[in-house]
């Protein structure tokens, strides 16, 4: 069977299957409303979520940062970003929200540059009063006084027609992807290591008939073997064909499209796909690793059949025969239920955990569940094991309710993208709910811890006992050096014992590469050298003496 028809065959078999309520696990983590005031949230049609945890925040101590966005079509002020800061134990420091006037399809993500933490928010701008239309992006910074604008309304396009826009961020860089209907899919990236800002807009060839793009930044080997690829997913404008491509990150940064390669095609025999979502682990990989989720609905004879599937690429495990290069399809949901007069979009979302070995897929459904019987709207999730030791597959017993209460009349769901700075409580989730007070809608959030959480005590200096590499010499005079134990992104900083930063640098190191710091200008005394490589689980702090 051809690759292109594989998913079509799966969908055909699904549409002939009737499923009853399965045993789901009830949600156990608490959920909270944000914004806490009524009014900003009305009939939301889109959402995004992001988090960075166990970072040094505006307070100077360890903090956890969270954001989620919501928006509705053609609204002046029912679009915005909610933000929250907590201390190392999860106690609230501050929370609030900002409004993004006339912004649709907001996608927002937290990222770090130097010692500061920022939010990149991209959106389609529709001001029907002034007639200004198009794609734009904003930059905000977390400060002690809140989420403050750095630059807003940065131009991307003057598209007169709405086209979806999405973003991704990692320690390595930033990426934006957007659709100008009839023209094509554009992308642009920024290299955070160089501090050079965004490169040029790049129109991907042959995409004039493509829509609904999503993007993730993948670091590691495999693919183009340049060490950094953009993995992209989008649909043909008939919404029955989904495609996945890759392109080298640095080629896009330079404004080039060389290395732009299609890796996967999926086709539906009739039902239209909802916008696909794609994610990659932030961890440096030995080969390609990404997941794309697809969802579709069929309505026939008063019955709705929902279908959700994940296409899992992991070069540690052979793919589908006979070529063994095609991603492994993992069935998430085949459910049939009575048509309720207005089918809710499934809109699946996806993320990896910090280890990069567990994938969580969430979606919106009207199937009856054991926790919440009946055909009202609800938020569901399943986990996939993808550790390379066997074919990716759903983890038994992982069919979970995200919330035990029904979803709102207009339901939206968002997962934070996988981020190695998720040490405190892992996955951050945002979703809409009904509310008894006018205008009867609100956004709720909750977190679901990953399998392992770590906590840090910044009241005292904690020295890492990692002996896999050593900083030398100690004591030191004119220079310090170490040999990188693994390839990846490194953040190196030196602080005095009172916390003053005297040196900071980010670099991409290969395994076995010598890194040196010139220390001639440093005063004599005691210092701490911090070496962090999130993708390699390296968080080393070494006490050093300057002669």
Short mmCIF file of C-alpha atoms in Angstrom, two decimals:
data_model
loop_
_atom_site.label_atom_id
_atom_site.label_comp_id
_atom_site.label_asym_id
_atom_site.label_seq_id
_atom_site.Cartn_x
_atom_site.Cartn_y
_atom_site.Cartn_z
CA UNK A 1 0.00 0.00 0.00
CA UNK A 2 1.33 3.46 -0.81
CA UNK A 3 2.27 5.78 2.01
CA UNK A 4 -0.26 8.32 0.79
CA UNK A 5 -3.13 5.87 1.13
CA UNK A 6 -2.15 4.46 4.50
CA UNK A 7 -4.05 6.99 6.54
CA UNK A 8 -6.98 6.85 4.13
CA UNK A 9 -7.25 3.13 4.78
CA UNK A 10 -7.09 3.68 8.51
CA UNK A 11 -9.82 6.27 8.29
CA UNK A 12 -12.03 4.03 6.16
CA UNK A 13 -11.81 1.28 8.74
CA UNK A 14 -12.52 3.78 11.51
CA UNK A 15 -15.68 5.09 9.91
CA UNK A 16 -17.14 1.64 9.97
CA UNK A 17 -16.48 1.15 13.69
CA UNK A 18 -18.99 1.90 16.44
CA UNK A 19 -17.52 2.44 19.89
CA UNK A 20 -19.21 2.76 23.26
CA UNK A 21 -18.09 4.66 26.35
CA UNK A 22 -14.74 3.43 27.56
CA UNK A 23 -13.38 3.54 31.10
CA UNK A 24 -11.66 6.90 31.51
CA UNK A 25 -9.60 8.12 34.43
CA UNK A 26 -11.06 11.14 36.22
CA UNK A 27 -9.04 14.35 36.37
CA UNK A 28 -7.27 14.67 39.73
CA UNK A 29 -5.34 17.93 39.37
CA UNK A 30 -7.15 21.14 40.39
CA UNK A 31 -8.08 23.78 37.83
CA UNK A 32 -8.28 27.54 38.22
CA UNK A 33 -9.73 30.49 36.33
CA UNK A 34 -7.50 33.13 34.71
CA UNK A 35 -8.30 35.94 33.93
CA UNK A 36 -10.08 35.98 37.27
CA UNK A 37 -12.44 38.78 36.17
CA UNK A 38 -15.42 38.26 33.89
CA UNK A 39 -15.59 40.03 30.54
CA UNK A 40 -12.37 39.45 28.59
CA UNK A 41 -13.34 35.90 27.52
CA UNK A 42 -16.32 35.51 25.17
CA UNK A 43 -16.92 32.48 22.91
CA UNK A 44 -13.18 31.74 22.46
CA UNK A 45 -12.24 30.05 19.20
CA UNK A 46 -8.52 29.55 19.73
CA UNK A 47 -6.05 29.13 22.59
CA UNK A 48 -2.34 28.60 23.26
CA UNK A 49 -0.28 27.78 26.36
CA UNK A 50 3.39 27.94 27.41
CA UNK A 51 5.50 27.57 30.55
CA UNK A 52 9.09 27.83 31.79
CA UNK A 53 9.78 26.52 35.27
CA UNK A 54 12.56 26.65 37.85
CA UNK A 55 14.14 29.73 36.31
CA UNK A 56 15.61 32.82 37.95
CA UNK A 57 12.75 35.28 37.57
CA UNK A 58 12.20 39.01 38.08
CA UNK A 59 12.21 38.50 41.87
CA UNK A 60 15.80 37.25 41.71
CA UNK A 61 14.70 33.88 43.10
CA UNK A 62 13.52 30.66 41.54
CA UNK A 63 10.21 31.14 39.73
CA UNK A 64 7.78 29.31 37.48
CA UNK A 65 6.30 31.27 34.56
CA UNK A 66 3.02 30.46 32.78
CA UNK A 67 0.98 32.04 30.01
CA UNK A 68 -2.09 31.15 28.00
CA UNK A 69 -3.92 33.05 25.29
CA UNK A 70 -7.47 33.13 23.95
CA UNK A 71 -9.19 34.95 21.11
CA UNK A 72 -12.41 35.16 19.12
CA UNK A 73 -13.06 36.11 15.54
CA UNK A 74 -13.37 39.85 14.75
CA UNK A 75 -13.29 41.12 18.34
CA UNK A 76 -11.82 44.35 19.68
CA UNK A 77 -11.04 43.30 23.24
CA UNK A 78 -12.00 39.64 23.78
CA UNK A 79 -8.46 38.53 22.90
CA UNK A 80 -5.52 38.39 25.24
CA UNK A 81 -2.74 36.68 27.16
CA UNK A 82 -3.08 35.63 30.80
CA UNK A 83 0.17 35.36 32.74
CA UNK A 84 1.21 33.98 36.11
CA UNK A 85 4.38 33.81 38.22
CA UNK A 86 4.89 31.48 41.18
CA UNK A 87 7.81 30.86 43.51
CA UNK A 88 9.80 27.63 43.69
CA UNK A 89 7.10 25.95 45.79
CA UNK A 90 4.25 27.03 43.51
CA UNK A 91 3.02 29.90 45.68
CA UNK A 92 1.55 32.75 43.64
CA UNK A 93 3.76 35.82 43.18
CA UNK A 94 1.56 37.67 40.68
CA UNK A 95 -0.98 37.07 37.92
CA UNK A 96 -2.96 39.18 35.48
CA UNK A 97 -3.77 39.48 31.79
CA UNK A 98 -3.18 41.81 28.87
CA UNK A 99 -5.55 42.50 25.98
CA UNK A 100 -4.44 42.24 22.34
CA UNK A 101 -6.94 44.36 20.44
CA UNK A 102 -8.22 42.96 17.13
CA UNK A 103 -5.91 39.91 17.39
CA UNK A 104 -7.08 36.51 16.08
CA UNK A 105 -5.46 33.09 16.18
CA UNK A 106 -2.96 34.18 18.86
CA UNK A 107 -0.12 31.74 19.46
CA UNK A 108 2.23 32.70 22.28
CA UNK A 109 5.34 31.10 23.78
CA UNK A 110 7.81 31.93 26.57
CA UNK A 111 11.54 32.03 25.78
CA UNK A 112 14.76 33.17 27.43
CA UNK A 113 17.52 35.41 26.14
CA UNK A 114 20.39 36.21 28.45
CA UNK A 115 18.97 36.55 31.96
CA UNK A 116 15.57 37.83 30.76
CA UNK A 117 12.38 35.96 29.93
CA UNK A 118 10.16 37.04 27.08
CA UNK A 119 6.89 36.14 25.36
CA UNK A 120 6.61 35.91 21.57
CA UNK A 121 2.97 36.34 20.50
CA UNK A 122 1.97 36.11 16.82
CA UNK A 123 -1.52 36.69 15.43
CA UNK A 124 -3.72 37.76 12.54
CA UNK A 125 -4.80 41.38 13.00
CA UNK A 126 -8.28 42.36 11.81
CA UNK A 127 -9.28 45.99 12.40
CA UNK A 128 -12.47 46.48 10.42
CA UNK A 129 -12.66 50.15 11.46
CA UNK A 130 -9.31 51.25 10.03
CA UNK A 131 -9.15 48.47 7.44
CA UNK A 132 -5.73 47.28 8.64
CA UNK A 133 -5.42 43.53 8.06
CA UNK A 134 -2.52 41.10 8.19
CA UNK A 135 -0.12 39.08 10.30
CA UNK A 136 1.93 40.61 13.12
CA UNK A 137 3.93 39.59 16.16
CA UNK A 138 4.62 41.15 19.58
CA UNK A 139 7.44 40.74 22.10
CA UNK A 140 6.78 41.10 25.85
CA UNK A 141 9.14 40.75 28.83
CA UNK A 142 8.42 39.38 32.29
CA UNK A 143 9.26 42.15 34.75
CA UNK A 144 8.56 42.70 38.44
CA UNK A 145 5.58 44.86 37.47
CA UNK A 146 4.05 42.33 35.09
CA UNK A 147 4.22 41.31 31.43
CA UNK A 148 5.51 44.46 29.73
CA UNK A 149 5.60 45.23 25.98
CA UNK A 150 9.02 45.39 24.31
CA UNK A 151 7.80 45.78 20.72
CA UNK A 152 4.30 45.35 19.29
CA UNK A 153 2.65 45.16 15.88
CA UNK A 154 5.82 43.91 14.16
CA UNK A 155 4.78 43.43 10.53
CA UNK A 156 4.67 40.03 8.86
CA UNK A 157 2.06 40.39 6.10
CA UNK A 158 -0.76 42.55 4.77
CA UNK A 159 -2.86 39.52 3.89
CA UNK A 160 -6.47 40.64 3.27
CA UNK A 161 -7.70 37.14 4.16
CA UNK A 162 -7.30 35.28 7.42
CA UNK A 163 -4.55 32.67 7.51
CA UNK A 164 -3.43 30.66 10.53
CA UNK A 165 -0.21 31.54 12.33
CA UNK A 166 1.85 29.57 14.88
CA UNK A 167 5.15 29.87 16.74
CA UNK A 168 7.72 27.72 18.50
CA UNK A 169 10.62 28.47 20.82
CA UNK A 170 13.50 26.57 22.38
CA UNK A 171 16.80 27.48 24.02
CA UNK A 172 18.16 27.45 20.51
CA UNK A 173 15.85 29.83 18.67
CA UNK A 174 12.42 31.12 17.67
CA UNK A 175 10.23 30.24 14.71
CA UNK A 176 7.06 31.75 13.23
CA UNK A 177 4.98 30.18 10.46
CA UNK A 178 1.95 31.77 8.80
CA UNK A 179 -0.36 31.35 5.82
CA UNK A 180 -1.22 34.03 3.26
CA UNK A 181 -4.12 32.33 1.42
CA UNK A 182 -3.48 32.00 -2.30
CA UNK A 183 0.18 33.00 -1.93
CA UNK A 184 1.62 30.35 0.36
CA UNK A 185 3.19 29.45 3.69
CA UNK A 186 5.86 31.75 5.12
CA UNK A 187 8.31 31.15 7.94
CA UNK A 188 11.06 33.09 9.69
CA UNK A 189 13.43 32.24 12.52
CA UNK A 190 15.70 33.88 15.09
CA UNK A 191 18.94 32.42 16.46
CA UNK A 192 18.92 33.17 20.19
CA UNK A 193 22.53 32.09 20.55
CA UNK A 194 23.83 34.85 18.28
CA UNK A 195 21.44 37.55 19.45
CA UNK A 196 21.05 38.67 15.83
CA UNK A 197 17.24 38.76 15.87
CA UNK A 198 14.89 37.43 13.22
CA UNK A 199 16.05 36.62 9.73
CA UNK A 200 14.04 37.39 6.58
CA UNK A 201 10.58 36.12 5.71
CA UNK A 202 10.87 32.94 3.64
CA UNK A 203 8.08 31.80 1.29
CA UNK A 204 8.12 28.00 1.13
CA UNK A 205 7.99 26.84 -2.49
CA UNK A 206 4.84 25.23 -3.88
CA UNK A 207 2.62 26.16 -0.93
CA UNK A 208 0.12 28.47 -2.64
CA UNK A 209 -2.62 25.90 -2.07
CA UNK A 210 -1.67 25.06 1.52
CA UNK A 211 -3.28 26.27 4.77
CA UNK A 212 -3.27 25.74 8.56
CA UNK A 213 0.50 25.51 9.22
CA UNK A 214 2.24 24.51 12.45
CA UNK A 215 5.96 24.36 13.25
CA UNK A 216 8.53 23.06 15.74
CA UNK A 217 12.29 23.43 16.07
CA UNK A 218 14.15 20.11 16.20
CA UNK A 219 17.74 19.91 17.42
CA UNK A 220 20.03 16.97 16.74
CA UNK A 221 21.08 14.56 14.05
CA UNK A 222 18.97 12.99 11.33
CA UNK A 223 16.90 14.86 8.76
CA UNK A 224 19.20 17.39 7.09
CA UNK A 225 22.02 16.44 9.51
CA UNK A 226 22.78 20.13 10.00
CA UNK A 227 21.97 19.94 13.72
CA UNK A 228 18.80 22.02 13.48
CA UNK A 229 15.68 21.51 11.38
CA UNK A 230 12.26 23.08 11.26
CA UNK A 231 9.55 20.40 11.17
CA UNK A 232 6.33 21.74 9.63
CA UNK A 233 2.81 20.45 9.11
CA UNK A 234 0.00 21.91 7.02
CA UNK A 235 -3.02 20.99 4.93
CA UNK A 236 -3.95 21.38 1.30
CA UNK A 237 -6.77 23.90 0.98
CA UNK A 238 -9.32 21.13 0.33
CA UNK A 239 -8.50 20.01 3.92
CA UNK A 240 -8.28 16.34 2.92
CA UNK A 241 -4.49 16.07 2.52
CA UNK A 242 -1.96 16.71 5.30
CA UNK A 243 1.73 17.15 4.61
CA UNK A 244 4.85 17.25 6.78
CA UNK A 245 8.08 18.93 5.67
CA UNK A 246 11.47 19.77 7.06
CA UNK A 247 13.96 22.50 6.21
CA UNK A 248 17.33 23.37 7.81
CA UNK A 249 16.97 26.09 10.44
CA UNK A 250 20.06 28.00 9.34
CA UNK A 251 18.99 28.00 5.69
CA UNK A 252 15.78 29.78 6.67
CA UNK A 253 17.78 32.16 8.87
CA UNK A 254 19.79 33.08 5.76
CA UNK A 255 16.63 33.50 3.66
CA UNK A 256 17.11 30.30 1.63
CA UNK A 257 14.76 27.38 0.88
CA UNK A 258 17.42 24.80 0.01
CA UNK A 259 16.93 21.53 1.86
CA UNK A 260 13.14 21.90 1.89
CA UNK A 261 11.95 18.27 1.82
CA UNK A 262 8.54 16.61 2.14
CA UNK A 263 8.69 13.65 4.51
CA UNK A 264 5.08 12.52 4.94
CA UNK A 265 1.65 12.77 3.30
CA UNK A 266 -1.66 11.63 4.77
CA UNK A 267 -4.96 11.61 2.89
CA UNK A 268 -8.59 11.40 3.98
CA UNK A 269 -11.18 9.74 1.77
CA UNK A 270 -13.80 12.37 2.58
CA UNK A 271 -13.95 13.88 6.05
CA UNK A 272 -11.87 17.03 6.32
CA UNK A 273 -8.92 17.30 8.67
CA UNK A 274 -8.84 19.82 11.45
CA UNK A 275 -5.62 21.88 11.64
CA UNK A 276 -2.68 19.53 12.30
CA UNK A 277 -0.29 20.05 15.21
CA UNK A 278 3.37 19.07 15.37
CA UNK A 279 5.92 18.96 18.20
CA UNK A 280 9.53 17.90 18.72
CA UNK A 281 11.50 17.24 21.91
CA UNK A 282 13.78 20.10 22.98
CA UNK A 283 16.39 17.50 23.92
CA UNK A 284 19.24 17.00 21.44
CA UNK A 285 18.45 13.86 19.46
CA UNK A 286 20.54 11.14 17.86
CA UNK A 287 18.04 11.02 15.00
CA UNK A 288 14.77 12.49 13.84
CA UNK A 289 12.04 12.61 16.45
CA UNK A 290 8.71 14.39 16.06
CA UNK A 291 4.98 13.77 16.24
CA UNK A 292 2.10 15.14 14.17
CA UNK A 293 -1.52 14.73 15.26
CA UNK A 294 -4.51 14.69 12.94
CA UNK A 295 -8.22 14.71 13.62
CA UNK A 296 -11.31 14.38 11.43
CA UNK A 297 -15.05 13.88 11.73
CA UNK A 298 -17.62 12.09 9.60
CA UNK A 299 -21.33 12.93 9.96
CA UNK A 300 -23.67 10.42 8.40
CA UNK A 301 -27.24 9.36 9.17
CA UNK A 302 -27.44 11.24 12.45
CA UNK A 303 -24.16 9.78 13.68
CA UNK A 304 -20.80 11.46 14.25
CA UNK A 305 -17.61 9.44 13.99
CA UNK A 306 -14.52 11.13 15.39
CA UNK A 307 -11.02 10.07 14.54
CA UNK A 308 -7.76 11.18 16.15
CA UNK A 309 -4.38 9.76 15.16
CA UNK A 310 -0.74 10.51 15.92
CA UNK A 311 2.01 10.05 13.34
CA UNK A 312 5.14 9.35 15.40
CA UNK A 313 8.62 9.68 13.89
CA UNK A 314 11.45 8.18 15.91
CA UNK A 315 14.58 6.97 14.14
CA UNK A 316 15.46 4.86 17.19
CA UNK A 317 12.65 2.55 16.05
CA UNK A 318 11.95 1.41 12.45
CA UNK A 319 8.85 2.94 10.89
CA UNK A 320 6.27 1.36 8.63
CA UNK A 321 7.38 -1.32 6.12
CA UNK A 322 8.48 -1.77 3.42
CA UNK A 323 10.69 1.35 3.54
CA UNK A 324 10.75 1.67 7.36
CA UNK A 325 11.08 5.45 7.00
CA UNK A 326 7.42 6.36 7.27
CA UNK A 327 6.24 7.51 10.72
CA UNK A 328 4.35 5.03 12.90
CA UNK A 329 0.59 5.74 13.03
CA UNK A 330 -0.89 5.46 16.53
CA UNK A 331 -4.69 5.32 16.84
CA UNK A 332 -5.87 7.67 19.60
CA UNK A 333 -9.65 7.76 19.23
CA UNK A 334 -12.29 6.13 17.04
CA UNK A 335 -15.61 7.04 18.63
CA UNK A 336 -19.17 7.17 17.36
CA UNK A 337 -22.00 9.14 18.98
CA UNK A 338 -25.33 10.74 18.03
CA UNK A 339 -25.21 14.01 16.13
CA UNK A 340 -26.08 16.86 18.49
CA UNK A 341 -26.95 19.47 15.88
CA UNK A 342 -23.55 21.17 15.87
CA UNK A 343 -20.44 18.97 15.90
CA UNK A 344 -17.62 20.35 18.01
CA UNK A 345 -14.24 20.65 16.22
CA UNK A 346 -11.89 18.00 17.59
CA UNK A 347 -8.80 20.26 17.30
CA UNK A 348 -6.20 17.81 18.70
CA UNK A 349 -3.09 19.11 20.49
CA UNK A 350 0.17 17.34 21.34
CA UNK A 351 3.33 17.61 23.41
CA UNK A 352 6.27 15.55 24.66
CA UNK A 353 7.28 15.24 28.29
CA UNK A 354 10.69 16.43 29.47
CA UNK A 355 12.33 13.07 28.76
CA UNK A 356 11.10 13.09 25.17
CA UNK A 357 9.86 9.53 25.68
CA UNK A 358 6.17 10.14 26.48
CA UNK A 359 3.77 11.96 24.13
CA UNK A 360 0.45 13.35 25.36
CA UNK A 361 -2.37 13.95 22.87
CA UNK A 362 -5.41 15.99 23.89
CA UNK A 363 -8.63 16.63 22.01
CA UNK A 364 -12.20 17.91 22.28
CA UNK A 365 -14.92 15.29 22.07
CA UNK A 366 -18.64 14.71 22.48
CA UNK A 367 -18.27 10.98 23.10
CA UNK A 368 -19.82 9.60 26.26
CA UNK A 369 -17.32 8.65 28.96
CA UNK A 370 -17.66 6.73 32.20
CA UNK A 371 -16.64 9.83 34.18
CA UNK A 372 -18.93 12.20 32.26
CA UNK A 373 -21.74 10.25 30.55
CA UNK A 374 -23.74 11.89 27.80
CA UNK A 375 -22.86 13.79 24.66
CA UNK A 376 -21.87 17.17 26.01
CA UNK A 377 -18.46 18.57 25.08
CA UNK A 378 -15.45 17.42 27.09
CA UNK A 379 -11.64 17.45 27.10
CA UNK A 380 -9.81 14.13 26.79
CA UNK A 381 -6.20 12.93 26.61
CA UNK A 382 -4.10 9.82 26.02
CA UNK A 383 -0.39 9.12 26.46
CA UNK A 384 1.95 7.39 24.00
CA UNK A 385 5.16 5.59 24.98
CA UNK A 386 7.94 6.52 22.51
CA UNK A 387 11.24 5.48 24.11
CA UNK A 388 12.70 3.74 21.04
CA UNK A 389 12.60 0.27 22.60
CA UNK A 390 9.41 -0.74 20.77
CA UNK A 391 6.92 0.67 18.30
CA UNK A 392 5.24 3.83 19.64
CA UNK A 393 1.91 2.84 21.24
CA UNK A 394 -0.77 4.16 23.57
CA UNK A 395 0.13 3.53 27.21
CA UNK A 396 -2.54 1.22 28.69
CA UNK A 397 -4.75 2.93 31.23
CA UNK A 398 -3.81 6.45 30.07
CA UNK A 399 -7.26 7.47 28.72
CA UNK A 400 -7.75 10.56 30.89
CA UNK A 401 -10.27 13.28 31.48
CA UNK A 402 -8.52 16.65 31.39
CA UNK A 403 -11.46 18.16 33.28
CA UNK A 404 -14.33 16.32 34.97
CA UNK A 405 -16.81 19.07 34.05
CA UNK A 406 -18.27 19.71 30.58
CA UNK A 407 -16.43 22.02 28.21
CA UNK A 408 -17.84 25.41 27.27
CA UNK A 409 -20.27 26.00 24.42
CA UNK A 410 -17.31 27.17 22.32
CA UNK A 411 -14.55 24.80 23.41
CA UNK A 412 -10.81 25.44 23.02
CA UNK A 413 -7.86 23.43 24.35
CA UNK A 414 -4.12 24.16 24.44
CA UNK A 415 -1.03 22.31 25.69
CA UNK A 416 2.32 23.90 26.46
CA UNK A 417 4.93 22.70 23.97
CA UNK A 418 7.61 20.42 25.36
CA UNK A 419 10.18 22.46 27.25
CA UNK A 420 13.15 21.24 29.24
CA UNK A 421 12.39 23.95 31.79
CA UNK A 422 9.35 22.03 33.03
CA UNK A 423 10.87 20.78 36.25
CA UNK A 424 8.17 21.91 38.67
CA UNK A 425 4.83 20.64 37.41
CA UNK A 426 5.32 19.59 33.81
CA UNK A 427 2.54 20.02 31.28
CA UNK A 428 0.57 23.28 31.40
CA UNK A 429 -2.98 23.12 29.99
CA UNK A 430 -5.50 25.87 29.17
CA UNK A 431 -9.13 25.38 28.16
CA UNK A 432 -12.44 27.24 28.09
CA UNK A 433 -15.35 26.60 30.45
CA UNK A 434 -18.87 27.88 30.97
CA UNK A 435 -19.39 30.32 33.85
CA UNK A 436 -22.63 31.31 35.62
CA UNK A 437 -21.73 35.03 35.49
CA UNK A 438 -22.07 37.11 32.33
CA UNK A 439 -20.74 36.73 29.64
CA UNK A 440 -20.78 33.08 30.72
CA UNK A 441 -17.31 32.09 29.45
CA UNK A 442 -13.94 31.84 31.18
CA UNK A 443 -10.48 30.34 30.62
CA UNK A 444 -9.23 27.75 33.10
CA UNK A 445 -5.76 26.31 33.54
CA UNK A 446 -4.21 23.35 35.26
CA UNK A 447 -0.89 21.50 35.33
CA UNK A 448 -0.16 17.80 35.13
CA UNK A 449 3.21 16.77 36.58
CA UNK A 450 5.56 14.73 34.45
CA UNK A 451 6.76 11.43 35.85
CA UNK A 452 9.65 13.10 37.66
CA UNK A 453 9.69 16.59 39.18
CA UNK A 454 12.66 18.30 40.78
CA UNK A 455 12.76 21.16 43.25
CA UNK A 456 15.59 23.56 44.04
CA UNK A 457 16.38 25.45 47.22
CA UNK A 458 17.91 28.80 46.32
CA UNK A 459 18.32 29.79 49.96
CA UNK A 460 21.59 27.91 49.99
CA UNK A 461 24.25 27.10 47.41
CA UNK A 462 23.83 23.58 46.06
CA UNK A 463 26.86 22.16 44.31
CA UNK A 464 26.25 19.54 41.64
CA UNK A 465 28.02 16.24 42.27
CA UNK A 466 28.10 15.42 38.53
CA UNK A 467 31.61 14.05 37.90
CA UNK A 468 31.15 13.42 34.17
CA UNK A 469 33.34 16.46 33.45
CA UNK A 470 35.50 18.90 35.42
CA UNK A 471 36.18 22.63 35.28
CA UNK A 472 39.93 23.29 35.48
CA UNK A 473 42.17 24.58 36.86
CA UNK A 474 41.02 25.26 40.40
CA UNK A 475 42.37 27.54 41.77
CA UNK A 476 42.61 29.48 38.50
CA UNK A 477 44.39 32.58 37.24
CA UNK A 478 43.95 33.61 33.58
CA UNK A 479 41.51 31.04 32.19
CA UNK A 480 39.01 28.28 32.94
CA UNK A 481 38.04 25.42 30.69
CA UNK A 482 35.99 22.24 30.45
CA UNK A 483 35.30 19.58 27.84
CA UNK A 484 31.65 19.23 26.81
CA UNK A 485 30.48 15.70 27.65
CA UNK A 486 27.68 15.76 25.04
CA UNK A 487 26.58 17.77 22.01
CA UNK A 488 23.99 20.47 22.54
CA UNK A 489 23.16 23.97 23.72
CA UNK A 490 25.12 25.21 26.74
CA UNK A 491 24.64 28.23 29.00
CA UNK A 492 27.79 29.10 30.95
CA UNK A 493 27.82 31.74 33.67
CA UNK A 494 30.09 32.79 36.52
CA UNK A 495 28.73 34.48 39.63
CA UNK A 496 30.25 35.83 42.81
CA UNK A 497 29.14 34.22 46.06
CA UNK A 498 26.79 37.16 46.67
CA UNK A 499 24.97 36.39 43.42
CA UNK A 500 26.48 39.04 41.12
CA UNK A 501 26.91 37.78 37.55
CA UNK A 502 30.39 38.49 36.16
CA UNK A 503 30.23 36.35 33.00
CA UNK A 504 27.49 34.76 30.89
CA UNK A 505 27.60 33.08 27.49
CA UNK A 506 25.50 30.70 25.36
CA UNK A 507 27.07 28.34 22.86
CA UNK A 508 26.41 25.21 20.81
CA UNK A 509 29.07 22.64 21.65
CA UNK A 510 29.88 19.29 20.12
CA UNK A 511 30.76 16.26 22.20
CA UNK A 512 34.38 16.47 23.35
CA UNK A 513 34.74 20.17 22.41
CA UNK A 514 36.99 22.27 24.68
CA UNK A 515 35.37 25.46 26.00
CA UNK A 516 37.59 28.17 27.49
CA UNK A 517 36.87 31.38 29.42
CA UNK A 518 39.40 34.21 29.67
CA UNK A 519 39.42 35.31 33.32
CA UNK A 520 42.31 37.78 33.38
CA UNK A 521 40.04 40.73 34.32
CA UNK A 522 38.37 39.03 37.27
CA UNK A 523 39.26 40.08 40.81
CA UNK A 524 40.65 37.52 43.24
CA UNK A 525 38.05 35.70 45.32
CA UNK A 526 35.52 32.86 45.35
CA UNK A 527 33.19 32.26 42.40
CA UNK A 528 30.56 29.81 41.23
CA UNK A 529 30.60 28.52 37.65
CA UNK A 530 27.23 27.33 36.36
CA UNK A 531 27.05 25.08 33.30
CA UNK A 532 23.60 24.19 32.00
CA UNK A 533 22.62 22.02 29.03
CA UNK A 534 18.93 21.30 29.42
CA UNK A 535 18.76 18.77 26.60
CA UNK A 536 21.52 16.71 28.23
CA UNK A 537 20.21 17.07 31.80
CA UNK A 538 23.39 18.91 32.78
CA UNK A 539 23.03 21.45 35.59
CA UNK A 540 26.51 21.73 37.07
CA UNK A 541 27.62 24.31 39.65
CA UNK A 542 31.29 24.32 40.67
CA UNK A 543 32.93 26.44 43.39
CA UNK A 544 36.17 28.01 42.18
CA UNK A 545 38.90 30.24 43.60
CA UNK A 546 40.53 33.05 41.59
CA UNK A 547 44.17 33.66 42.58
#
